[in-house]
Amino acid sequence: MAVSTLRNVAVAILGAVVASISIDPARAQDVVRRPAASLTRPATPAKAPTADGFLQRWLVLEPIRVAGQLTESAVQTVVKIEHFPNQLTAIPRHGETVTVGGTELAWHAVDTVGYNVNLFHFAHALNKPTSNVLFWAVTIVHAPRDLSGVRLAIGSNAASVWWVNGAEVIGIYNDRQTVIDDGVSRRLTLKKGPNVIRAAIVNAGGATDFCARFLDGEDRPITGLSISLTNR
Amino acid sequence: MTRSGVAAAAALLLVSPVLALDGQPGMHDPSTVVVHESRFYVYATGGGLPIAISDDGWTWRRAGTLMQALPGGRPGPDVIARGGNNTWAPDVIRSGDKYFIYYSAPGTQPKSAIGLLVGKTLDPESPDYKWDDGGPVVWSDGLEDSNAIDPGVFRDPTNGTLWLTYGSYFGYIRLVELNPKTGKRLYPDRKPVNIAINSEASIMIFRDGWYYLLVTHGSCCAGANSSYNIRMGRAKKVTGPFIDNMGIDMLQGGGMLFLGSGGRFIGPGHFGLLDLGDDVQKFSCHYEADLDRGGISVLDIRPLLWRDGWPVAGENFKAGTYRIESARTGTALELAVQGTPVGGPRGRGGAGPGGRGGGGRGDGRGGDPIPAQDAAQVSASWPSGPTALRMSPYLLQAQQQWTITPVANAGGYPGSPYFKITIAGTDRALAATDDRELIVVPAFSGSPEQLWRIDQLTDGTYRVMPKAVPAAGEALALSAVGSSMPTLARFNSNSDRQRWLFRTP
């Protein structure tokens, strides 16, 4: 039910020219909106976390319309639905599209200027819904060596479920605002090389965003990582 | 949050103490409780100065007397000559590689003396166990305005000097400086300094630039009719003046109340500091009458809190049902199950109770009371096996309410037995895991990782530790990594991560 395609070259060039945005204006449907002020198109092959460890580079899928229920059972149900093939394993690329419920949705590579990724800005700039939606986000963190005893620490508005290298590690539910380290995984190991971090964020209404970082065994942010959006 | 607010809330929450210690805590005029080679020791009034020992600070046993290790089993002749043949109210301190024990040897009061014993170990089973008679240190001749009993020994942490306070009702509480090497007076020709009056059982402690003098007022030795109570003043110099909260000098009878009778205990006296480190301070005292033990005099060990520059007597943890709130985040510990709103689900803007639509009958008077939620109402969908733990905003839901119960015959720690922590109305018990995380097991088994030590810290918050995590090999404390993740980690007193509040649900 889904088809992946590469975006055409013209769109890529246009995106590069509009340096301050990552959103493809050609995808805006009927209304031309200003680009997301907090998001830019990645301009370097790799990016380090911030001094506070926040991961600022992500691939974000345009929002999927859902019921917007935020209870644990409702969120777990909606994220377990296969909206597109290999949604828990695929490594998307910027411009790839999937079809969900007959609607073609594109992945966008973004760098956020803040500690958080503002999904409201993201969707609004695309003239996409921001309420009763599910966002998928993926990033790839390259570790210089095996890092054991670390934790993924996230915040989200609203509910979210998170996976590290395919294992579900965090679920936070109900209507909530993005608070740093709101949800924290049990101790886990980042293996040397690429590690895939995947999130599903469900918003019912209003603002929506998320943030993520890794903490070491003393709960200090880990900054010695590289984010590249590829698993190579 | 202000720490004083926390302390006040905790003091209100815990209105009556639990049983004062276990085993054989019966004693009068206890010394400071000291830790030697992981055991707790205390000495008290009585023939030959009785010894009590505890392996954990909770269960105490009698272990003979100090004088058994002295020739003749009694104070030395010089002590008896200056005072008398009685042996009362000792105090103990370690100085270098020695222990000094000061004891009261009154004759016909106020003719009294304070004698000194010097030894290398407190362990009666040690081959090095031996007490040498150090002779009299101070005395009163029966005419002067002092009664040389009730020694309290204090090391000034600012410079390592050693001091002795003493006295009982006949006039003044007095202060002399001691030689840290010998335990005797450093300047025997100097006149003792008067620092308080009309009290006894004096001892000094120090914190944040202040010297605190704690004494006992009232009368002892009349069982449930004893008016003993512990009072205090503070000074910027070790020699005073010690002024109470109302500006009254303790030399003029001043003294802010630290602890009076309460709960099932009457007549506290003979304060002693037990500083366990990591912001865990306890104090020892005796009660003249423990109503739960037939009115005998008993030792107790309780949390010592600090508020607005004054020590505050905390309460040992009391069994009950609580919400357990992280001081770091304000979120509450809960079984990781989907909660059910109290009173049942309702829409955010709907007309049901609690909705923005106003609810009730629509006349502004509200509806019928909504009953409290308990586990029996909502637990049908909870997993039956081991279940994860998390923290969430407190919403009065059943998975957020914990019943904390002392466990018999499982040992304890200074002042308290170990507790089990279960979801209220169930046997689902909080447990530590080998990988330093937490889980809720379906039923309490009594294993060490399900037994919990709950120490009140000096700011009134609590440190919560499993009795043991065998695979960890070190002491761990309940810790909030973020808003919603509880885990186990080494305790760090400089952070709110491992500070918790127990509030009424």
XYZ file of C-alpha atoms in Angstrom:
737
model
C 0.000 0.000 0.000
C 2.994 2.265 0.124
C 5.362 3.365 -2.573
C 8.774 4.820 -1.945
C 10.156 7.218 -4.484
C 12.992 9.682 -4.569
C 12.033 13.272 -4.816
C 12.979 14.874 -8.062
C 16.154 16.855 -8.502
C 14.372 20.178 -8.876
C 12.847 19.859 -5.480
C 16.218 19.051 -3.989
C 17.795 22.094 -5.589
C 14.978 24.310 -4.458
C 15.362 22.982 -0.954
C 19.054 23.724 -0.995
C 18.518 27.278 -2.227
C 16.089 28.003 0.564
C 18.808 27.423 3.080
C 16.816 28.174 6.164
C 14.175 25.553 5.607
C 13.909 21.868 5.210
C 10.334 21.784 4.065
C 9.625 21.319 0.412
C 7.258 24.159 -0.547
C 6.089 22.192 -3.548
C 4.424 19.802 -1.151
C 2.310 22.522 0.357
C -1.080 21.778 -1.004
C -3.270 24.824 -1.340
C -1.733 27.346 1.004
C 1.831 28.582 0.758
C 3.157 28.891 4.263
C 6.308 30.335 5.661
C 9.052 27.822 6.312
C 9.484 26.352 9.753
C 11.652 28.865 11.567
C 13.122 26.328 13.948
C 14.101 23.779 11.296
C 16.777 23.800 8.618
C 17.912 21.401 5.955
C 21.038 19.492 7.080
C 24.038 21.053 5.373
C 26.799 18.773 6.633
C 27.316 15.024 6.391
C 27.236 14.587 10.141
C 26.358 16.561 13.216
C 27.387 16.267 16.835
C 24.877 16.482 19.660
C 24.613 19.802 21.473
C 26.677 20.470 24.567
C 23.702 19.151 26.508
C 23.611 16.012 24.388
C 20.480 16.749 22.382
C 20.119 15.065 19.012
C 19.233 17.830 16.554
C 19.187 15.943 13.251
C 16.201 13.813 12.318
C 14.222 12.373 9.463
C 10.576 13.175 10.084
C 7.633 11.768 8.173
C 4.748 14.035 7.338
C 1.954 13.456 9.845
C -0.409 10.507 9.643
C -3.972 11.241 10.669
C -5.022 9.167 13.692
C -7.716 9.360 16.324
C -5.487 11.309 18.668
C -6.246 9.177 21.706
C -3.372 9.379 24.157
C -3.963 6.593 26.649
C -1.328 3.901 26.885
C -3.489 1.300 25.220
C -4.598 3.638 22.419
C -1.065 4.810 21.666
C 0.346 1.314 21.774
C -2.378 0.186 19.417
C -1.832 2.959 16.907
C 1.950 2.614 16.777
C 1.668 -1.147 16.267
C -0.483 -0.677 13.171
C 1.638 -1.082 10.065
C 1.047 2.272 8.433
C 3.746 1.618 5.824
C 6.034 -1.327 5.163
C 8.938 -1.920 7.495
C 8.015 1.060 9.603
C 10.063 -0.297 12.512
C 13.094 -1.248 10.447
C 13.354 0.980 7.391
C 16.053 3.629 7.215
C 14.384 6.364 5.189
C 16.103 9.010 3.129
C 15.150 12.610 2.648
C 12.473 12.897 -0.007
C 11.359 9.295 0.061
C 7.637 8.899 0.243
C 5.299 6.329 1.655
C 1.595 5.997 1.089
C -0.590 5.752 4.122
C -4.316 5.348 3.681
C -4.040 6.540 0.100
C -2.091 9.655 0.998
C 1.478 10.098 -0.097
C 3.678 11.311 2.744
C 7.313 12.335 2.500
C 10.269 12.016 4.801
C 12.123 15.255 5.520
C 15.636 15.580 6.859
C 15.752 18.387 9.395
C 18.177 20.040 11.753
C 16.549 21.823 14.622
C 18.027 25.046 15.924
C 16.870 24.281 19.453
C 17.114 21.330 21.779
C 13.753 20.115 20.536
C 12.194 19.325 17.175
C 9.083 21.408 16.754
C 6.597 19.172 14.935
C 3.974 21.879 14.956
C 6.310 24.101 12.929
C 7.163 21.144 10.734
C 3.589 20.240 9.870
C 2.266 23.767 9.768
C 4.886 24.797 7.197
C 3.738 21.924 5.038
C 0.099 22.850 5.481
C -0.377 19.498 7.157
C -2.542 18.751 10.175
C -1.047 19.191 13.616
C -3.864 17.724 15.659
C -4.895 14.070 15.886
C -1.741 13.010 14.136
C 1.072 10.498 14.382
C 4.618 11.531 13.503
C 7.397 9.062 12.795
C 10.952 10.255 13.345
C 14.239 8.439 12.796
C 17.831 9.319 13.409
C 21.085 7.393 13.372
C 23.595 7.863 16.109
C 27.141 6.693 15.508
C 29.010 5.679 18.642
C 32.817 5.680 18.671
C 32.830 2.450 20.720
C 30.406 0.257 22.593
C 28.760 2.413 25.247
C 27.095 0.339 27.940
C 24.926 1.527 30.804
C 23.588 4.499 28.866
C 20.011 5.656 28.700
C 17.906 7.287 26.032
C 16.164 10.281 27.603
C 13.343 11.997 25.796
C 10.524 14.432 26.140
C 7.503 14.746 23.901
C 4.263 16.536 23.338
C 2.246 14.486 23.524
C 2.574 10.704 23.922
C 5.456 8.872 22.319
C 7.035 5.458 21.916
C 10.748 4.989 21.225
C 12.957 2.249 19.832
C 16.721 1.840 19.881
C 18.078 -0.625 17.338
C 14.634 -2.140 16.990
C 13.930 -2.621 20.705
C 11.154 -0.622 22.292
C 12.704 1.253 25.195
C 10.357 4.057 26.223
C 6.650 4.766 26.189
C 5.132 7.876 27.695
C 1.449 8.507 27.444
C -1.406 10.903 27.977
C -1.501 14.600 27.270
C 1.859 16.047 28.254
C 4.329 18.755 27.373
C 7.903 18.279 26.306
C 10.044 18.145 29.403
C 13.720 17.276 29.173
C 14.288 13.672 30.291
C 10.568 13.114 30.808
C 10.888 9.538 29.626
C 14.091 7.619 30.267
C 14.966 4.117 29.146
C 16.475 1.407 31.266
C 20.229 1.075 30.924
C 21.160 -0.051 27.402
C 24.190 -0.387 25.163
C 24.920 1.745 22.132
C 27.036 -0.425 19.910
C 30.082 0.886 18.121
C 28.982 2.393 14.804
C 25.433 3.200 13.734
C 22.486 2.882 16.105
C 18.981 3.557 14.873
C 16.754 5.675 17.081
C 13.102 5.687 16.110
C 10.160 7.529 17.600
C 6.421 7.667 17.128
C 4.810 10.800 18.538
C 1.050 11.079 18.832
C -0.532 14.479 19.238
C -4.151 15.165 20.037
C -4.196 18.929 19.693
C -2.152 22.065 20.101
C 1.614 22.269 20.171
C 3.667 19.188 19.416
C 7.405 18.590 19.624
C 10.015 16.250 21.041
C 13.582 16.163 22.274
C 16.046 13.334 22.828
C 19.504 12.735 24.169
C 21.578 9.987 25.727
C 22.724 9.975 29.346
C 25.701 8.171 30.790
C 25.823 6.095 33.961
C 25.955 9.220 36.088
C 23.003 10.773 34.262
C 25.282 13.192 32.413
C 24.559 13.960 28.745
C 26.634 12.080 26.207
C 28.095 14.362 23.570
C 30.717 12.163 21.927
C 28.383 10.886 19.231
C 27.821 11.648 15.577
C 24.457 11.881 13.826
C 24.436 11.272 10.111
C 21.020 9.932 9.053
C 22.652 6.978 7.344
C 23.627 3.650 8.764
C 26.895 3.543 6.938
C 10.444 23.456 47.277
C 11.860 24.679 50.528
C 13.532 22.140 52.702
C 11.852 23.578 55.749
C 8.509 23.020 54.067
C 9.433 19.448 53.442
C 10.462 18.956 57.041
C 7.245 20.477 58.272
C 5.158 18.274 56.013
C 7.023 15.213 57.127
C 6.652 16.116 60.778
C 2.919 16.508 60.345
C 2.633 13.283 58.443
C 4.316 11.125 61.005
C 2.497 11.874 64.177
C 3.370 8.898 66.307
C 6.574 6.922 66.518
C 6.863 3.227 65.895
C 8.323 0.898 68.482
C 11.599 2.171 69.912
C 14.133 -0.348 68.683
C 14.071 -4.127 69.088
C 15.707 -6.714 71.282
C 16.901 -5.365 74.624
C 16.783 -1.573 74.335
C 15.990 -1.088 78.036
C 18.458 1.414 79.488
C 18.784 4.799 81.165
C 21.157 7.688 80.443
C 22.657 6.225 77.268
C 25.945 7.440 75.897
C 26.342 8.612 72.346
C 25.810 5.620 70.017
C 29.069 4.868 68.230
C 29.935 2.611 65.310
C 33.004 0.419 65.678
C 33.919 -2.139 63.028
C 30.365 -2.050 61.599
C 28.715 -2.666 64.986
C 26.815 -0.181 67.095
C 27.727 0.307 70.755
C 26.075 2.226 73.567
C 26.743 2.414 77.307
C 24.340 3.371 80.053
C 23.709 3.946 83.733
C 23.856 0.906 85.982
C 26.108 -1.320 87.980
C 29.447 -1.429 86.186
C 28.124 0.601 83.225
C 26.085 -1.814 81.082
C 27.079 -2.368 77.445
C 24.545 -2.784 74.633
C 25.589 -3.905 71.163
C 23.709 -4.060 67.872
C 24.760 -5.466 64.524
C 22.376 -3.234 62.596
C 21.308 -0.406 64.902
C 17.814 -1.856 65.234
C 18.088 -5.004 67.348
C 20.062 -4.549 70.572
C 21.490 -7.044 73.030
C 23.109 -6.644 76.411
C 26.789 -7.535 76.559
C 27.971 -7.265 80.152
C 29.500 -4.154 81.685
C 32.498 -1.953 81.131
C 33.740 -2.378 84.672
C 34.116 -6.115 84.144
C 37.310 -5.236 82.312
C 38.705 -3.225 85.238
C 40.473 -4.557 88.335
C 37.901 -4.959 91.069
C 35.097 -4.275 88.640
C 34.683 -0.737 89.917
C 35.991 2.789 89.376
C 39.569 3.446 90.356
C 40.307 4.632 93.905
C 41.007 8.240 92.905
C 37.669 8.454 91.144
C 35.857 7.018 94.144
C 37.712 9.402 96.436
C 36.730 12.475 94.405
C 33.182 11.298 93.826
C 31.688 7.969 94.782
C 31.174 4.355 93.908
C 28.220 4.745 91.533
C 28.547 4.338 87.774
C 26.130 6.432 85.758
C 25.570 8.185 82.464
C 28.725 7.561 80.420
C 29.759 9.059 77.108
C 32.239 7.770 74.539
C 34.370 9.189 71.740
C 37.171 7.956 69.505
C 40.333 10.059 69.534
C 43.170 8.878 67.331
C 43.620 5.164 67.916
C 41.933 5.217 71.322
C 38.462 5.316 72.754
C 37.777 7.531 75.742
C 34.821 6.695 77.938
C 33.798 9.297 80.488
C 31.461 8.178 83.245
C 29.737 9.659 86.242
C 30.860 8.483 89.675
C 28.698 10.358 92.136
C 28.844 9.985 95.842
C 26.369 12.037 97.826
C 25.522 14.621 95.215
C 26.689 17.168 94.451
C 29.936 15.524 95.537
C 30.692 13.772 92.320
C 33.414 12.937 89.842
C 33.722 12.069 86.200
C 36.133 9.235 85.551
C 37.931 8.229 82.384
C 38.455 4.820 80.809
C 40.887 4.403 77.934
C 40.828 1.488 75.490
C 41.697 0.519 71.921
C 38.588 -1.387 70.953
C 34.949 -1.530 71.912
C 34.590 -5.168 70.950
C 34.549 -7.319 74.099
C 35.509 -10.331 71.984
C 38.668 -8.704 70.645
C 42.019 -9.841 72.082
C 42.830 -6.129 72.385
C 39.782 -5.473 74.539
C 40.902 -3.750 77.716
C 40.005 -0.606 79.631
C 42.581 1.356 81.594
C 41.533 3.541 84.484
C 42.328 7.118 83.500
C 41.376 8.474 86.892
C 39.109 11.427 87.602
C 38.882 14.178 84.972
C 36.643 16.694 86.726
C 34.871 16.656 90.052
C 32.669 18.727 92.342
C 33.319 18.976 96.050
C 29.732 19.012 97.240
C 29.768 22.708 98.021
C 30.509 24.405 94.733
C 27.747 25.370 92.335
C 28.070 22.297 90.147
C 27.499 18.563 90.207
C 30.148 16.748 88.172
C 28.116 14.015 86.504
C 26.609 13.481 83.036
C 29.652 13.932 80.808
C 29.170 14.890 77.181
C 32.275 14.832 75.006
C 32.583 16.854 71.795
C 35.220 17.211 69.095
C 35.198 20.617 67.419
C 35.293 19.838 63.681
C 36.763 23.250 62.912
C 40.067 22.601 64.701
C 40.037 19.107 66.223
C 39.949 20.322 69.816
C 38.189 18.118 72.358
C 35.776 19.381 74.980
C 33.824 18.006 77.904
C 30.559 19.403 79.193
C 29.105 18.146 82.441
C 26.793 19.015 85.290
C 23.422 18.221 86.788
C 21.045 20.684 88.348
C 23.174 21.752 91.293
C 24.221 24.963 89.592
C 25.996 25.085 86.273
C 26.685 23.022 83.217
C 30.428 23.423 82.767
C 32.906 23.149 79.929
C 36.568 22.094 80.007
C 38.989 21.393 77.196
C 40.495 17.923 76.921
C 43.796 16.625 75.669
C 42.974 14.592 72.535
C 45.930 12.312 73.239
C 45.223 11.464 76.868
C 41.567 12.291 77.359
C 42.477 14.251 80.494
C 42.053 17.980 80.940
C 44.329 19.992 78.684
C 44.530 22.886 81.118
C 43.727 21.460 84.555
C 44.507 24.732 86.296
C 42.027 26.738 84.305
C 38.628 27.414 85.772
C 35.810 25.534 83.955
C 33.535 27.724 81.860
C 29.899 27.899 82.921
C 27.669 27.570 79.857
C 24.177 26.667 81.144
C 22.274 26.240 84.367
C 19.644 24.016 85.974
C 19.815 21.136 83.549
C 21.765 17.949 82.929
C 22.819 15.474 80.235
C 24.584 18.188 78.262
C 26.360 17.617 74.989
C 27.468 19.770 72.107
C 27.168 19.401 68.326
C 28.309 21.660 65.484
C 26.807 22.618 62.132
C 27.308 25.447 59.668
C 29.293 27.691 61.976
C 27.120 27.189 65.052
C 27.817 25.283 68.244
C 24.654 23.761 69.678
C 24.382 22.851 73.330
C 21.702 20.276 74.041
C 20.681 19.634 77.623
C 17.870 17.867 79.413
C 15.416 19.770 81.558
C 12.742 18.399 83.874
C 12.844 15.482 86.216
C 13.872 11.923 85.592
C 13.398 8.587 87.157
C 9.669 8.740 87.875
C 8.442 6.532 85.049
C 5.442 7.973 83.257
C 5.499 10.928 85.646
C 8.941 12.085 84.454
C 8.978 15.522 82.887
C 12.324 15.073 81.164
C 12.656 17.053 77.911
C 15.563 18.014 75.683
C 16.312 21.700 75.101
C 18.961 23.639 73.265
C 20.722 26.903 72.555
C 23.416 27.869 70.098
C 26.578 29.962 70.046
C 29.185 31.136 67.600
C 31.978 30.088 69.970
C 32.437 26.772 71.719
C 32.526 28.613 75.019
C 29.165 30.290 74.439
C 27.103 32.234 75.176
C 24.429 29.692 74.186
C 21.267 31.551 73.321
C 17.874 30.008 72.636
C 15.322 30.906 69.949
C 13.939 33.702 72.137
C 17.294 35.267 72.880
C 17.550 33.859 76.399
C 20.977 32.721 77.554
C 21.079 29.131 78.765
C 23.006 30.482 81.733
C 19.736 32.131 82.677
C 17.624 29.054 82.124
C 16.988 29.504 78.405
C 16.518 26.534 76.109
C 14.441 25.944 72.994
C 12.519 22.682 73.120
C 14.065 19.999 70.954
C 12.002 17.036 72.099
C 9.362 16.396 74.717
C 7.035 13.505 75.416
C 4.936 12.203 72.542
C 3.315 9.179 71.057
C 3.818 6.314 73.473
C 7.007 7.715 74.919
C 7.377 9.868 78.008
C 10.376 11.867 79.152
C 13.107 11.999 76.497
C 16.593 12.879 77.675
C 20.312 12.411 77.056
C 20.693 13.495 73.430
C 23.488 11.928 71.377
C 24.400 12.504 67.715
C 24.841 9.548 65.358
C 26.055 10.969 62.055
C 25.922 8.222 59.425
C 27.170 10.447 56.599
C 25.517 11.143 53.243
C 23.204 13.641 54.912
C 21.770 10.962 57.195
C 21.925 12.104 60.783
C 20.262 10.367 63.700
C 20.056 11.169 67.351
C 19.812 8.856 70.287
C 17.992 9.460 73.534
C 16.243 7.496 76.185
C 12.633 7.754 77.164
C 11.849 7.580 80.839
C 8.821 5.453 80.039
C 7.985 3.395 76.974
C 4.293 2.681 77.345
C 4.517 -0.192 74.885
C 7.096 -1.930 77.069
C 5.427 -1.664 80.431
C 6.812 1.801 81.112
C 10.499 0.917 81.312
C 13.204 3.318 80.219
C 14.452 2.546 76.704
C 16.943 3.724 74.121
C 15.660 5.162 70.851
C 17.349 6.331 67.661
C 15.518 8.840 65.487
C 16.161 11.024 62.464
C 17.772 14.396 63.076
C 16.509 17.115 60.763
C 17.578 20.725 60.396
C 15.290 23.678 59.871
C 16.098 27.376 59.939
C 19.404 26.756 61.662
C 18.056 24.530 64.427
C 18.021 20.764 64.858
C 14.598 19.165 64.687
C 13.651 15.785 66.105
C 12.347 13.629 63.279
C 10.162 10.556 63.599
C 11.078 7.066 62.567
C 9.099 5.911 59.583
C 5.585 4.878 60.386
C 3.685 2.143 58.607
C 0.895 3.386 56.400
C -0.281 4.031 52.877
C 1.447 6.807 50.994
C 2.153 8.284 47.635
C 5.881 8.261 46.997
C 6.881 11.488 45.323
C 10.213 12.361 43.744
C 11.716 15.529 45.202
C 13.424 15.965 41.839
C 10.370 15.979 39.651
C 7.267 15.958 41.830
C 6.012 12.913 39.990
C 4.802 9.865 41.884
C 6.003 6.300 41.801
C 3.476 3.996 40.166
C 2.969 0.546 38.797
C 3.334 0.937 35.016
C -0.256 0.183 34.089
C -2.820 2.281 32.351
C -4.521 4.356 34.974
C -8.221 4.772 35.339
C -9.470 8.209 36.354
C -10.948 8.267 39.827
C -14.701 8.028 39.370
C -14.324 6.577 35.882
C -13.458 7.990 32.474
C -14.951 11.281 31.436
C -14.468 13.724 28.610
C -12.271 16.741 28.947
C -15.040 19.164 28.186
C -17.938 16.935 28.964
C -20.681 17.323 31.442
C -19.539 14.516 33.698
C -17.972 15.073 37.082
C -14.729 16.927 36.728
C -15.264 17.964 33.136
C -15.170 21.564 32.037
C -18.854 21.406 31.565
C -19.283 21.828 35.291
C -20.750 18.447 36.062
C -23.086 17.560 38.858
C -26.621 18.794 38.600
C -25.642 21.852 36.658
C -26.571 24.194 39.470
C -23.019 24.746 40.698
C -23.502 22.602 43.780
C -21.654 19.640 42.362
C -22.683 16.028 42.385
C -22.388 13.113 44.748
C -19.004 12.441 46.351
C -16.705 10.329 44.211
C -15.314 7.447 46.271
C -11.603 6.851 46.507
C -10.168 4.366 44.057
C -8.680 1.126 45.284
C -6.863 -1.652 43.516
C -9.813 -4.031 43.638
C -11.784 -1.662 41.424
C -9.253 -1.275 38.660
C -6.686 -4.077 38.812
C -8.493 -6.626 36.647
C -6.505 -5.490 33.614
C -3.161 -5.266 35.389
C -0.551 -7.816 34.322
C -0.357 -10.751 36.673
C 3.422 -11.162 36.455
C 6.313 -8.876 37.237
C 5.427 -5.369 36.159
C 7.508 -2.327 35.372
C 7.629 0.745 37.523
C 7.518 4.373 36.459
C 6.664 7.838 37.729
C 3.734 9.972 36.666
C 1.772 12.977 37.864
C -0.180 11.906 40.928
C -3.878 11.471 40.144
C -5.011 9.590 43.276
C -5.114 6.332 41.339
C -4.709 2.879 42.840
C -1.460 2.046 41.061
C 0.096 5.127 42.684
C -0.632 4.221 46.301
C 1.845 2.222 48.316
C 1.412 0.498 51.627
C 4.583 0.420 53.671
C 4.779 -2.210 56.355
C 7.555 -3.150 58.789
C 8.787 -6.690 58.320
C 9.362 -8.691 61.475
C 12.556 -10.658 62.027
C 14.233 -9.246 58.932
C 16.649 -6.940 60.721
C 16.815 -3.204 60.315
C 18.980 -0.129 60.552
C 19.455 2.552 63.182
C 16.012 3.325 64.490
C 13.841 1.169 62.228
C 13.153 -2.294 60.907
C 13.167 -2.995 57.184
C 9.909 -2.376 55.360
C 8.069 -3.945 52.482
C 6.543 -1.582 49.938
C 3.444 -2.926 48.223
C 0.717 -1.509 46.024
C -2.096 -0.711 48.457
C -4.636 -3.483 48.675
C -2.350 -6.003 46.983
C 0.752 -8.060 47.717
C 2.537 -6.658 44.645
C 5.901 -5.681 46.078
C 8.596 -3.259 45.008
C 11.828 -5.108 44.285
C 15.337 -4.278 43.148
C 16.730 -6.213 40.195
C 20.230 -7.499 39.595
C 20.737 -4.980 36.811
C 20.146 -2.104 39.224
C 16.657 -1.407 38.082
C 13.267 -1.819 39.741
C 10.261 -3.994 39.237
C 7.046 -4.837 41.011
C 6.773 -8.556 41.703
C 3.383 -10.263 42.084
C 3.931 -11.256 45.702
C 6.252 -10.319 48.550
C 8.734 -13.056 49.378
C 10.847 -11.391 52.050
C 14.047 -11.606 50.023
C 16.635 -8.853 50.615
C 15.896 -7.052 47.366
C 12.289 -6.637 48.534
C 13.217 -5.181 51.925
C 13.620 -1.426 52.089
C 15.458 0.964 54.335
C 13.796 4.372 54.588
C 16.033 7.025 56.150
C 14.837 10.529 56.669
C 17.493 13.000 55.537
C 18.333 16.209 57.324
C 16.011 18.243 55.074
C 13.018 16.012 55.821
C 13.061 14.124 52.526
C 13.785 10.415 52.493
C 16.421 8.097 51.084
C 15.034 4.693 50.076
C 17.433 1.765 49.755
C 16.996 -1.959 49.191
C 18.517 -4.097 51.917
C 20.715 -5.696 49.290
C 21.179 -6.009 45.567
C 23.426 -9.056 45.494
C 24.697 -8.526 41.975
C 25.479 -4.853 42.509
C 27.979 -5.270 45.307
C 27.350 -1.795 46.641
C 24.631 0.167 48.383
C 22.077 1.652 46.011
C 19.219 4.070 46.473
C 15.941 4.682 44.693
C 16.700 7.343 42.114
C 14.759 9.448 39.608
C 16.641 9.626 36.329
C 14.051 11.844 34.715
C 10.423 12.697 35.216
C 9.127 9.210 34.724
C 11.970 6.752 35.251
C 12.838 5.341 38.653
C 16.022 3.345 38.944
C 18.731 2.468 41.449
C 21.962 4.418 41.780
C 24.599 5.298 44.306
C 23.281 7.894 46.707
C 24.473 11.429 46.086
C 23.487 13.808 48.843
C 24.154 16.814 46.613
C 21.235 16.024 44.334
C 17.468 15.731 44.596
C 17.554 12.616 42.398
C 17.478 10.268 45.334
C 15.303 12.316 47.668
C 11.700 11.226 48.079
C 8.648 12.361 49.935
C 6.041 10.144 51.519
C 2.744 11.936 51.517
C -0.724 10.919 52.485
C -2.379 9.552 49.369
